[in-house]
XYZ file of C-alpha atoms in Angstrom:
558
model
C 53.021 14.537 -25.485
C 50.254 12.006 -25.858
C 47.223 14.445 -26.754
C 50.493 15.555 -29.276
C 50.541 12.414 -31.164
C 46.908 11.202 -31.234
C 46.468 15.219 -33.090
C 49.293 14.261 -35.255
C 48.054 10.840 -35.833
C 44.245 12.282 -36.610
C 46.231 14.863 -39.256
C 47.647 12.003 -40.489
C 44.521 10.084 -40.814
C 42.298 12.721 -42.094
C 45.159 13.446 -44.796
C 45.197 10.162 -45.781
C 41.574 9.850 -46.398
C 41.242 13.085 -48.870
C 44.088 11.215 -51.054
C 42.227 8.641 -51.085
C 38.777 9.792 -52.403
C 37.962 8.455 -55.555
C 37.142 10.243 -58.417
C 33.805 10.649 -59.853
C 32.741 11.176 -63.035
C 28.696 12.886 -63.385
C 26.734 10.918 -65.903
C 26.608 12.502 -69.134
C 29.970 14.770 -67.410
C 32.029 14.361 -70.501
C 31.294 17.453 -72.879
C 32.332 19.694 -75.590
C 33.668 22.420 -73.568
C 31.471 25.420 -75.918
C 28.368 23.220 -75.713
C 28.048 21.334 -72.840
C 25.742 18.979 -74.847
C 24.716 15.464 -72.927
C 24.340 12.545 -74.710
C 20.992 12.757 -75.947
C 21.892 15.593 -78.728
C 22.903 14.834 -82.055
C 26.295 16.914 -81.390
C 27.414 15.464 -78.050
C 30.300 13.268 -79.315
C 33.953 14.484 -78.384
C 35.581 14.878 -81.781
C 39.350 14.106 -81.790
C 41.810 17.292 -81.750
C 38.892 19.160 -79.812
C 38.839 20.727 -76.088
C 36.654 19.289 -73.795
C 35.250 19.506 -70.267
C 35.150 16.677 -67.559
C 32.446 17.076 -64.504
C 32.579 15.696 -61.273
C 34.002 15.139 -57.916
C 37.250 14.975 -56.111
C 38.988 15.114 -60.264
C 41.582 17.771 -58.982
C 42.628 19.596 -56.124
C 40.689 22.395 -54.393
C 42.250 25.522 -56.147
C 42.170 25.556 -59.718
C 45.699 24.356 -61.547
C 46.505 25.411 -64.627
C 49.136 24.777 -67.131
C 51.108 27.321 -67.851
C 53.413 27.019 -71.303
C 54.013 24.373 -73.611
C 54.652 21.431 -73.701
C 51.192 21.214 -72.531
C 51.693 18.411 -69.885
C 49.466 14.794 -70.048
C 49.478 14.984 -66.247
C 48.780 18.312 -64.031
C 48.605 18.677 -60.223
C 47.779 15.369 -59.934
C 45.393 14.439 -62.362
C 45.344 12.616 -65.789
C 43.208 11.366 -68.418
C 43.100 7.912 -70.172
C 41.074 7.076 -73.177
C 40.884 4.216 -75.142
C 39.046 3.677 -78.259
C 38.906 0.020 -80.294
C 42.782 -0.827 -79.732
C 43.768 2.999 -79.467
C 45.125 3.922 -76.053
C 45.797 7.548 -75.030
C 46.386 10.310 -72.544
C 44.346 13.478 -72.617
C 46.670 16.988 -72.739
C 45.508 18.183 -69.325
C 44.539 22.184 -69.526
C 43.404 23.077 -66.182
C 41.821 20.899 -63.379
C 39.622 21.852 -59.916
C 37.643 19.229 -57.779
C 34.731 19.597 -59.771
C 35.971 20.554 -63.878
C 38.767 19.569 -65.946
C 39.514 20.627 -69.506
C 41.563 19.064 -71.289
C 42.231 18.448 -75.236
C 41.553 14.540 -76.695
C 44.781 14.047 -78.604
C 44.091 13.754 -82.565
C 45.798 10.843 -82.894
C 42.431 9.056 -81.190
C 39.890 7.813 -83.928
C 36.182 8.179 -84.096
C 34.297 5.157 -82.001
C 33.197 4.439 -78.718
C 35.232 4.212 -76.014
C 36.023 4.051 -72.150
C 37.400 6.836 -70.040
C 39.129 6.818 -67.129
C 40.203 10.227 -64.929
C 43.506 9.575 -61.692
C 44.189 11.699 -59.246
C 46.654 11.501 -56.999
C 46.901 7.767 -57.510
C 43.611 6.956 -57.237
C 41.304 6.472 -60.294
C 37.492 7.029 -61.320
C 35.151 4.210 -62.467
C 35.170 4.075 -66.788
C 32.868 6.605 -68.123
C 31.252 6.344 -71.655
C 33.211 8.206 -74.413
C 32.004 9.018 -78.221
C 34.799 10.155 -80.041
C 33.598 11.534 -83.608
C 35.488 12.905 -86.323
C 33.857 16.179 -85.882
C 31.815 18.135 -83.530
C 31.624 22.160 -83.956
C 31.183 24.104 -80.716
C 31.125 27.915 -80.653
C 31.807 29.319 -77.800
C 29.600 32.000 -76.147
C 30.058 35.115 -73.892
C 27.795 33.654 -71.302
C 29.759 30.280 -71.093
C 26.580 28.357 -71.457
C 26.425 27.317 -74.784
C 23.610 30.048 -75.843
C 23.211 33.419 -76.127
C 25.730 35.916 -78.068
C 28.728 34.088 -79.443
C 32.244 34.895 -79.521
C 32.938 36.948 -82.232
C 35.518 39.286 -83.172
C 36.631 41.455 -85.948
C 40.094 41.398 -87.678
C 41.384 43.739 -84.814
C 39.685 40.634 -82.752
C 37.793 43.091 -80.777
C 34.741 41.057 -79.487
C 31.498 42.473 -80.709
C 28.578 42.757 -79.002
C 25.039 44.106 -78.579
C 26.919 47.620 -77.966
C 29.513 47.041 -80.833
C 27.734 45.464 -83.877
C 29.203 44.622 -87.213
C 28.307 45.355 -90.711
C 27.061 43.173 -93.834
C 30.655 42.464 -95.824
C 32.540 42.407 -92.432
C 34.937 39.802 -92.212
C 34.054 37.826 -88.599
C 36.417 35.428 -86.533
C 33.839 32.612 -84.883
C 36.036 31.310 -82.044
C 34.906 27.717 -81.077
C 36.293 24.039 -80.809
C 35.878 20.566 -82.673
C 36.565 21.035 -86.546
C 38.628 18.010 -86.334
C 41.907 16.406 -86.116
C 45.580 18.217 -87.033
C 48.749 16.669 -87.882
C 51.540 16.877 -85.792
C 52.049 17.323 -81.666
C 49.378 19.335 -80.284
C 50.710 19.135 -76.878
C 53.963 21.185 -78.630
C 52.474 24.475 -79.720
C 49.540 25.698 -82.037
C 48.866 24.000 -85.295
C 47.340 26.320 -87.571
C 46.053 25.716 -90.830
C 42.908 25.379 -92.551
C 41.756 22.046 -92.262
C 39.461 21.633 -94.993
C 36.456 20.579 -93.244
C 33.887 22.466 -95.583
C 32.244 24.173 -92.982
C 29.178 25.922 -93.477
C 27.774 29.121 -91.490
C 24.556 30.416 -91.482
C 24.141 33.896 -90.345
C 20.359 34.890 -90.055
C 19.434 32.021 -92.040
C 21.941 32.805 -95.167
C 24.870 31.171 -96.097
C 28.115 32.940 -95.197
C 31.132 32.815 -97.504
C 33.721 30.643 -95.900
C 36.857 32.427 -95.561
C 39.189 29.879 -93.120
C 38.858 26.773 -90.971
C 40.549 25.877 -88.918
C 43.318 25.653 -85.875
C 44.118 29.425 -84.351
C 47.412 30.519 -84.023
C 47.452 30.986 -80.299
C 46.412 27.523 -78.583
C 45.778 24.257 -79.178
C 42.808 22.580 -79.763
C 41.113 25.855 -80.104
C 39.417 26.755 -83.827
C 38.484 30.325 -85.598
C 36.031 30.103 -89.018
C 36.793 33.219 -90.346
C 33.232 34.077 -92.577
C 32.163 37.423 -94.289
C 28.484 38.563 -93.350
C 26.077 38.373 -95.789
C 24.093 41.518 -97.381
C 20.699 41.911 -95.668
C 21.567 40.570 -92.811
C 20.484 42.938 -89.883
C 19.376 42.250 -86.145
C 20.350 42.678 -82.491
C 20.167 38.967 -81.993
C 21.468 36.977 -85.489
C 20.930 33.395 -85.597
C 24.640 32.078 -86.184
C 24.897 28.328 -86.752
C 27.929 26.023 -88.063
C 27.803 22.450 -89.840
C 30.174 20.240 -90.444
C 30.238 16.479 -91.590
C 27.012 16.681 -91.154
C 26.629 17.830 -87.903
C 24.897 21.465 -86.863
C 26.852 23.423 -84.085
C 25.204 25.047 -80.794
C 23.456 28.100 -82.567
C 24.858 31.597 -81.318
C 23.868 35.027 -82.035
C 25.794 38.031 -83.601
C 24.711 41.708 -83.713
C 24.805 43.531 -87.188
C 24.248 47.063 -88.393
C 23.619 48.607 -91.618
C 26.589 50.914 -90.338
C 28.127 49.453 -87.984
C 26.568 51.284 -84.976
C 22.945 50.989 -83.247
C 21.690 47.269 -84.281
C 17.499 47.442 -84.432
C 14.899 45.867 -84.985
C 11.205 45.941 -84.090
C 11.695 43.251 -81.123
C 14.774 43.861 -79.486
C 16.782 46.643 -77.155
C 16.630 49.945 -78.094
C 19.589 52.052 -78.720
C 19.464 54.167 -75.579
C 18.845 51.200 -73.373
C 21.961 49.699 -75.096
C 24.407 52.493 -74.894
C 23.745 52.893 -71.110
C 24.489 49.295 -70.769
C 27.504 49.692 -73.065
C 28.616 52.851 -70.863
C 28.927 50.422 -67.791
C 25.615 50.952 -66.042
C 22.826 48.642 -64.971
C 19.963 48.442 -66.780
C 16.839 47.068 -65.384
C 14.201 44.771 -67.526
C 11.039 43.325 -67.670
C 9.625 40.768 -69.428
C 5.789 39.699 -68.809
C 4.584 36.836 -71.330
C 1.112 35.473 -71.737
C 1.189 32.141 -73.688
C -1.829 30.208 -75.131
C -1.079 26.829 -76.218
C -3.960 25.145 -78.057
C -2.705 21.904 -78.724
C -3.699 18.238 -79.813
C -2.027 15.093 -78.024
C -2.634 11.550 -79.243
C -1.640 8.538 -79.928
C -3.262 5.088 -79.916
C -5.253 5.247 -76.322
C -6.834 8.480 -77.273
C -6.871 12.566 -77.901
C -6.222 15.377 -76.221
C -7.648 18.717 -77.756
C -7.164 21.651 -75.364
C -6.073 25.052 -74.464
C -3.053 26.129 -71.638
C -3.252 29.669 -70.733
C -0.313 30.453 -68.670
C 1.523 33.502 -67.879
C 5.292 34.340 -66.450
C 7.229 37.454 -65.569
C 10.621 38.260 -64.595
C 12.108 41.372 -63.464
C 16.239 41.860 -63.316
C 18.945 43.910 -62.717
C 21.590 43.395 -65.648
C 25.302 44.853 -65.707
C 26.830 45.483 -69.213
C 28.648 42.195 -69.381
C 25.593 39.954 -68.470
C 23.190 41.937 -70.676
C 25.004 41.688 -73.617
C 26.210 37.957 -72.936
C 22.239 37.516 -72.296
C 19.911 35.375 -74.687
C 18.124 38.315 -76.099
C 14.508 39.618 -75.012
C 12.268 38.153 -76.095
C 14.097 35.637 -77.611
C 12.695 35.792 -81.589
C 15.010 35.608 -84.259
C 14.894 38.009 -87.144
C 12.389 37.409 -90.152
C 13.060 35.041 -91.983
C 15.478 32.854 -89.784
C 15.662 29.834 -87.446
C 17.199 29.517 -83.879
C 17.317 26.905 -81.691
C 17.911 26.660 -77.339
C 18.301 23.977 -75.433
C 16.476 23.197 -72.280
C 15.300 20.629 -69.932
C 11.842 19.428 -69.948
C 8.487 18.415 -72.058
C 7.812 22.608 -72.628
C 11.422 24.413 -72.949
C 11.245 28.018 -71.106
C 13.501 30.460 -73.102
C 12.750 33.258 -70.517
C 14.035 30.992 -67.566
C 17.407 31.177 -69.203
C 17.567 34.912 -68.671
C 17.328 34.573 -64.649
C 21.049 33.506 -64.409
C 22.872 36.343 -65.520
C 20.194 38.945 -63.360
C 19.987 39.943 -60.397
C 16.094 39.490 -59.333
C 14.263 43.214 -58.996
C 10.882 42.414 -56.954
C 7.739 43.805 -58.268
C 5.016 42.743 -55.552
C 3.756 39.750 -54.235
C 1.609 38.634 -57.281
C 1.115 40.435 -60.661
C -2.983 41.099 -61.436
C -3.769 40.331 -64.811
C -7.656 41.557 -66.127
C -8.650 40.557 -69.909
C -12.498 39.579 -70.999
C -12.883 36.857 -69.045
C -12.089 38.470 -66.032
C -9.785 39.216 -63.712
C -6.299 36.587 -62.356
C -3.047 36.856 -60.788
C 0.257 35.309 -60.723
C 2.828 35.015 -57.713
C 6.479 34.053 -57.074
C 6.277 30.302 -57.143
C 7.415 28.410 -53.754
C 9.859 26.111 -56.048
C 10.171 24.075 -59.060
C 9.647 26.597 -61.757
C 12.833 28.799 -63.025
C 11.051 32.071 -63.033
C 10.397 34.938 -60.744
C 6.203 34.565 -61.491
C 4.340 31.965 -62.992
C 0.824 30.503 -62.916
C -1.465 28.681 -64.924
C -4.455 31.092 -65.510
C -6.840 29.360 -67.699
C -7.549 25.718 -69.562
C -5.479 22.502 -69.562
C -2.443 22.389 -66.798
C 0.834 21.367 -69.304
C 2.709 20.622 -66.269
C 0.058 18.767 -63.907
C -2.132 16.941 -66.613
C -4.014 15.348 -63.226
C -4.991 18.861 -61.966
C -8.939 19.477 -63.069
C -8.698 21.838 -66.197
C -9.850 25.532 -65.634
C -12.293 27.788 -67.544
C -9.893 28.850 -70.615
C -9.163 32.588 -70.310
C -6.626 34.503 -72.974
C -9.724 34.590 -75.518
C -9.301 37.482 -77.860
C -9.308 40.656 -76.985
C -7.285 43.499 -74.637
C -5.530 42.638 -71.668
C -3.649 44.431 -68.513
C -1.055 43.515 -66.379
C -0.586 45.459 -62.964
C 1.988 44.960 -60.511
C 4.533 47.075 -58.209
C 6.792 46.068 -55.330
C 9.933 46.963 -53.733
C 12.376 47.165 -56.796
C 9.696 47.802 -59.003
C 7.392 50.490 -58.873
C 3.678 50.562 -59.610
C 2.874 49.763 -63.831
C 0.434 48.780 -65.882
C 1.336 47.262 -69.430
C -1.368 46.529 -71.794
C -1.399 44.416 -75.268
C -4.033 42.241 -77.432
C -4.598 38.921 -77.958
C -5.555 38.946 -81.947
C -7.415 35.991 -83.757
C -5.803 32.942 -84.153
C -4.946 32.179 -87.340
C -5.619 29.012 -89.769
C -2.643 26.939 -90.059
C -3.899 25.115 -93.519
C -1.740 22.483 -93.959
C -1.771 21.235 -89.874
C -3.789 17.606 -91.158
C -1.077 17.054 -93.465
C 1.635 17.197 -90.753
C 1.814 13.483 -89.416
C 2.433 12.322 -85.782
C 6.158 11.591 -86.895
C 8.657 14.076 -88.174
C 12.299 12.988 -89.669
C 14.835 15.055 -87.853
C 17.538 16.815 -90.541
C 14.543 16.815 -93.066
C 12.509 20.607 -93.758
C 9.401 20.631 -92.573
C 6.948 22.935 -94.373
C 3.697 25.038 -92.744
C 1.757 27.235 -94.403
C -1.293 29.493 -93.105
C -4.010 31.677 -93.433
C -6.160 34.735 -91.984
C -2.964 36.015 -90.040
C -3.894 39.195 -88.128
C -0.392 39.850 -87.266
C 2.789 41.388 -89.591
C 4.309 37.892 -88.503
C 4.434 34.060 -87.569
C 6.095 32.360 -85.305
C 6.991 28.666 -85.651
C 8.437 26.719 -82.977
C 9.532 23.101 -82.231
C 9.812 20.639 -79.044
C 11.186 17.646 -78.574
C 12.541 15.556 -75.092
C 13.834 12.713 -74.415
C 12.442 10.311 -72.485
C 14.220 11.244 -69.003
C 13.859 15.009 -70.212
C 17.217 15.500 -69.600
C 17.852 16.408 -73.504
C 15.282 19.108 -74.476
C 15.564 21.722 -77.793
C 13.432 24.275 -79.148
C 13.628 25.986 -82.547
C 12.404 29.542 -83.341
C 11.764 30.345 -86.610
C 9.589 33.953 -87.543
C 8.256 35.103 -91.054
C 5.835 37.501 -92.561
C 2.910 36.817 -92.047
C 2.245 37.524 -95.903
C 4.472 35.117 -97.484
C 1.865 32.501 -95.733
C 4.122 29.621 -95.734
C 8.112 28.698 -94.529
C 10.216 25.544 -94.341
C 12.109 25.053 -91.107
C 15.579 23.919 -92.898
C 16.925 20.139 -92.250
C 19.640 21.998 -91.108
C 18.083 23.185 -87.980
C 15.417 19.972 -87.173
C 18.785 18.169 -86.993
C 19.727 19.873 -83.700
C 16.784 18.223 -82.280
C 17.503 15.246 -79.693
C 15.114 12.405 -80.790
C 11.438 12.447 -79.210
C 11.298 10.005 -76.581
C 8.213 8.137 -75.432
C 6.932 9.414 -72.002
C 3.912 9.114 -69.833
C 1.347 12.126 -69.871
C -2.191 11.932 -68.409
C -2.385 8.546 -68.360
C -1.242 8.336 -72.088
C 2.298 7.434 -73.775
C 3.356 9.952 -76.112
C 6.323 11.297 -77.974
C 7.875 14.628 -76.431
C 7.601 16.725 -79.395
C 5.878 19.059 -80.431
C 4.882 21.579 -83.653
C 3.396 25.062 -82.983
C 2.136 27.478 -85.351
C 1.485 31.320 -84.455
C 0.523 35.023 -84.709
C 3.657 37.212 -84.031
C 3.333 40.824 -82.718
C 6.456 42.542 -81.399
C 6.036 42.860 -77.517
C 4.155 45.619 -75.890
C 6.518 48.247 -74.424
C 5.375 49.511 -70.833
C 7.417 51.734 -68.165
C 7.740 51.433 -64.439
C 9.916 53.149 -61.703
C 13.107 51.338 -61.218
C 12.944 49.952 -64.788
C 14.767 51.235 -67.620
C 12.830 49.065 -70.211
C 9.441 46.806 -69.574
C 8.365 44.195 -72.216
C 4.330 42.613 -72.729
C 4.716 39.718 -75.113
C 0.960 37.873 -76.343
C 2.064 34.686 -77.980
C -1.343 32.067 -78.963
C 0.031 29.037 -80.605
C -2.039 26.472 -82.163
C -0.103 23.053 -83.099
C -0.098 19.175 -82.596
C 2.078 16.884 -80.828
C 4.782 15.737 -83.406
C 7.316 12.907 -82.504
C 10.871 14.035 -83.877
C 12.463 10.866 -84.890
């Protein structure tokens, strides 16, 4: 009977402790639930009427709750949400809530300003997080869930389309996302829908998109649809699509649109066969190899930095349907003539690292050999600390260890071959060129400082390539906050203006400390385009060699 009760007491005990575990809010764990933006991005503030997410520990119980009809409830399972703003006080409508995520809607009713937030559960309640409550804050959501990539998008039948089911120029598209702005009347009661007169403007592929609705969707609360009509033109696997209201630019997305409908090309993307077998529910298998000169200038008042970083990374993956065609897009260029942006962590971002979490990892040998004029390198599977499957620094200036010794520079111009071959991956060899670099004329003119939401204009000469590539970094000081924009053009019309539009995504440079120098963590790079090599291997349905050489200067984004 004893050992009985001192068991029943321990239950008792134990119980009593999980109630009591305080809930925990992650810094910067308050986000739009499409974007999952921090606080260091122009569009991270919670606009009122919008769904968002909440990150953490111990905010719900262990298996996911979920409301189920309406009302939607202000307290579920245990947990609620308080929020006040200047001498507003309110309750969040409670979606769903787990341990570690809660979504929930921020009632309209609460105005723009900053604020304190406080998350209960089961009587015991978090420390006051932060809140920035803004009038409004597009998100579109994404097929991946992460904020990037292929957006959700769906006809009139609202049939989602995708790599394998493109639209066509005049098509009317639904653009499902959240944060347009407040609605009158009782959320928590039902769907609100109306148009809410936002002005909202879309860019698709860098054109503006006739605005068709606005607004609330029929179906849920707190969830939007802009209903837009594609432009003419406008034709790509991978579509640049971009909302902006009150002033604010959305997450960018991507959209896939035919001439008819059926088989979206162009000269850098999928091809159709590789697509339909994806489409038909089979794996496809992919490789991307890039080798990346950056010949860049640092400076500031202690000094300059003028030097080259060869690198070189490779990933090989196994993709099903779903997470190929909810994937960022290989190799991650958007059509002529049009911007994109990512964001990232870090001083350099890494488009190809985002590809690694939807794909399975194929393995193709210990190291990959690399020969060019110089002479011969290699690259291996790093031990940690850098998202992809091979990486090394293979010539010049090390970007990520400025105290390292700086090698011999190596991706001169000329022809280079990458070999490799392991267990998933059977022997290749995938050859491209490394052309001229080419004069970017009006690089002096470009000053150390940059206005984000202003156009920024390059122009060049002696391009060797059918296009340019333009691209733009900037960090914050922590690095937490990272974006880069992607713009390509012919290499013929010799000059293009990144749009305000896009700049404005940008979080603001912040000042950090870099071989023994303070700088701003921006950056503006200029260079030849040339769509990627194509090579074949066993094992791989599709292998990709992308040459990028990028001349450009170290730009503060302010």
């Amino acid at each position: 009977m004893g050992k009985m009760r001192t068991a029943f007491l321990s239950l008792l005990l134990c119980s009593a402790f999980v109630q009591a575990q305080t809930p925990v809010i992650s810094p910067d764990g308050i986000t739009n639930s499409a974007t999952y933006l921090g606080s260091g991005y122009p569009a991270s503030g919670i606009a009122a009427g919008s769904i968002f997410l909440v990150f953490g520990s111990f905010l719900g119980p262990a298996k996911l709750a979920q409301a189920a009809s309406f009302p939607l409830p202000t307290q579920l399972s245990g947990t609620s949400i308080q929020i006040s703003v200047g001498s507003t006080a309110a309750k969040a409508i409670v979606l769903y809530t787990s341990a570690t995520q809660v979504a929930a809607i921020l009632p309209s009713t609460v105005p723009p300003g900053d604020g304190t937030f406080t998350l209960s559960y089961q009587g015991a309640t978090s420390a006051p997080a932060p809140i920035h409550v803004v009038k409004n804050n597009f998100g579109a959501y994404t097929l991946g869930q992460s904020g990037f990539g292929p957006g959700v998008m769906t006809n009139a039948s609202y049939s989602v389309s995708t790599l394998g089911t493109p639209l066509k120029p005049s098509d009317a598209v639904i653009l499902w996302g959240t944060g347009l702005g407040a609605v009158a009347g009782d959320e928590a009661g039902g769907p609100l829908p109306g148009d809410l007169g936002v002005n909202a403007q879309v860019y698709v592929g860098g054109q503006v998109a006739p605005v068709l609705y606005a607004g609330r969707s029929g179906c849920c609360s707190g969830l939007d649809q802009i209903v837009f009509t594609i432009p003419a033109g406008v034709q790509g696997c991978y579509v640049p699509v971009a909302v902006r209201v009150g002033g604010v630019t959305s997450n960018f997305t991507t959209l896939s649109v035919a001439p008819q409908g059926v088989n979206c090309q162009d000269p850098y993307s999928l091809p159709s066969a590789v697509i339909a077998k994806a489409a038909g529910g089979s794996t496809v298998n992919l490789g991307v190899i890039e080798l990346l000169r950056l010949a860049f200038t640092i400076s500031n008042g202690n000094g300059t930095i003028n030097a080259n970083s060869d690198t070189a990374e490779a990933f090989f993956g196994a993709y099903s349907g779903n997470a190929l065609f909810s994937s960022l897009g290989v190799p991650n260029i958007s059509p002529s003539g049009s911007c994109t942006v990512i964001t990232c962590k870090g001083l350099i971002c890494d488009p190809y690292a985002k590809q690694l979490g939807t794909a399975t990892v194929l393995d193709a040998g210990t190291k990959l050999n690399i020969t060019g004029p110089v002479g011969p390198r290699s690259i291996t599977k790093p031990a940690g600390g850098i998202p992809t499957e091979y990486y090394g620094v293979i010539g010049g200036y090390n970007i990520n260890d400025p105290s390292l010794a700086p090698l011999a520079d190596y991706l001169e111009t000329g022809s280079y071959t990458v070999t490799g071959g392991g267990s998933n991956v059977g022997s290749f060899s995938a050859a491209t060129t490394a052309p001229q670099t080419l004069t970017w004329t009006n690089m002096s003119d470009i000053g150390r400082s940059s206005q984000r939401g202003v156009g920024i204009t390059v122009t060049w000469a002696n391009a060797k390539t059918e296009y340019v590539v333009i691209l733009g970094t900037s960090a914050t000081a922590d690095g937490k906050s990272a974006a880069i924009f992607s713009c390509l053009e012919k290499a013929s019309a010799g000059k293009f203006t990144v749009p305000g539009w896009v700049t404005s995504v940008l979080p603001q440079s912040g000042p950090i400390s870099y071989s023994g120098q303070f700088i701003q963590a921006g950056f503006l790079l200029l260079g030849n385009y040339n769509p990627p090599a194509q090579f074949a291997a066993p094992g791989l349905d599709l292998g990709y060699l992308q040459e990028l050489t990028l001349s450009g200067k170290n730009v503060a984004w302010q």
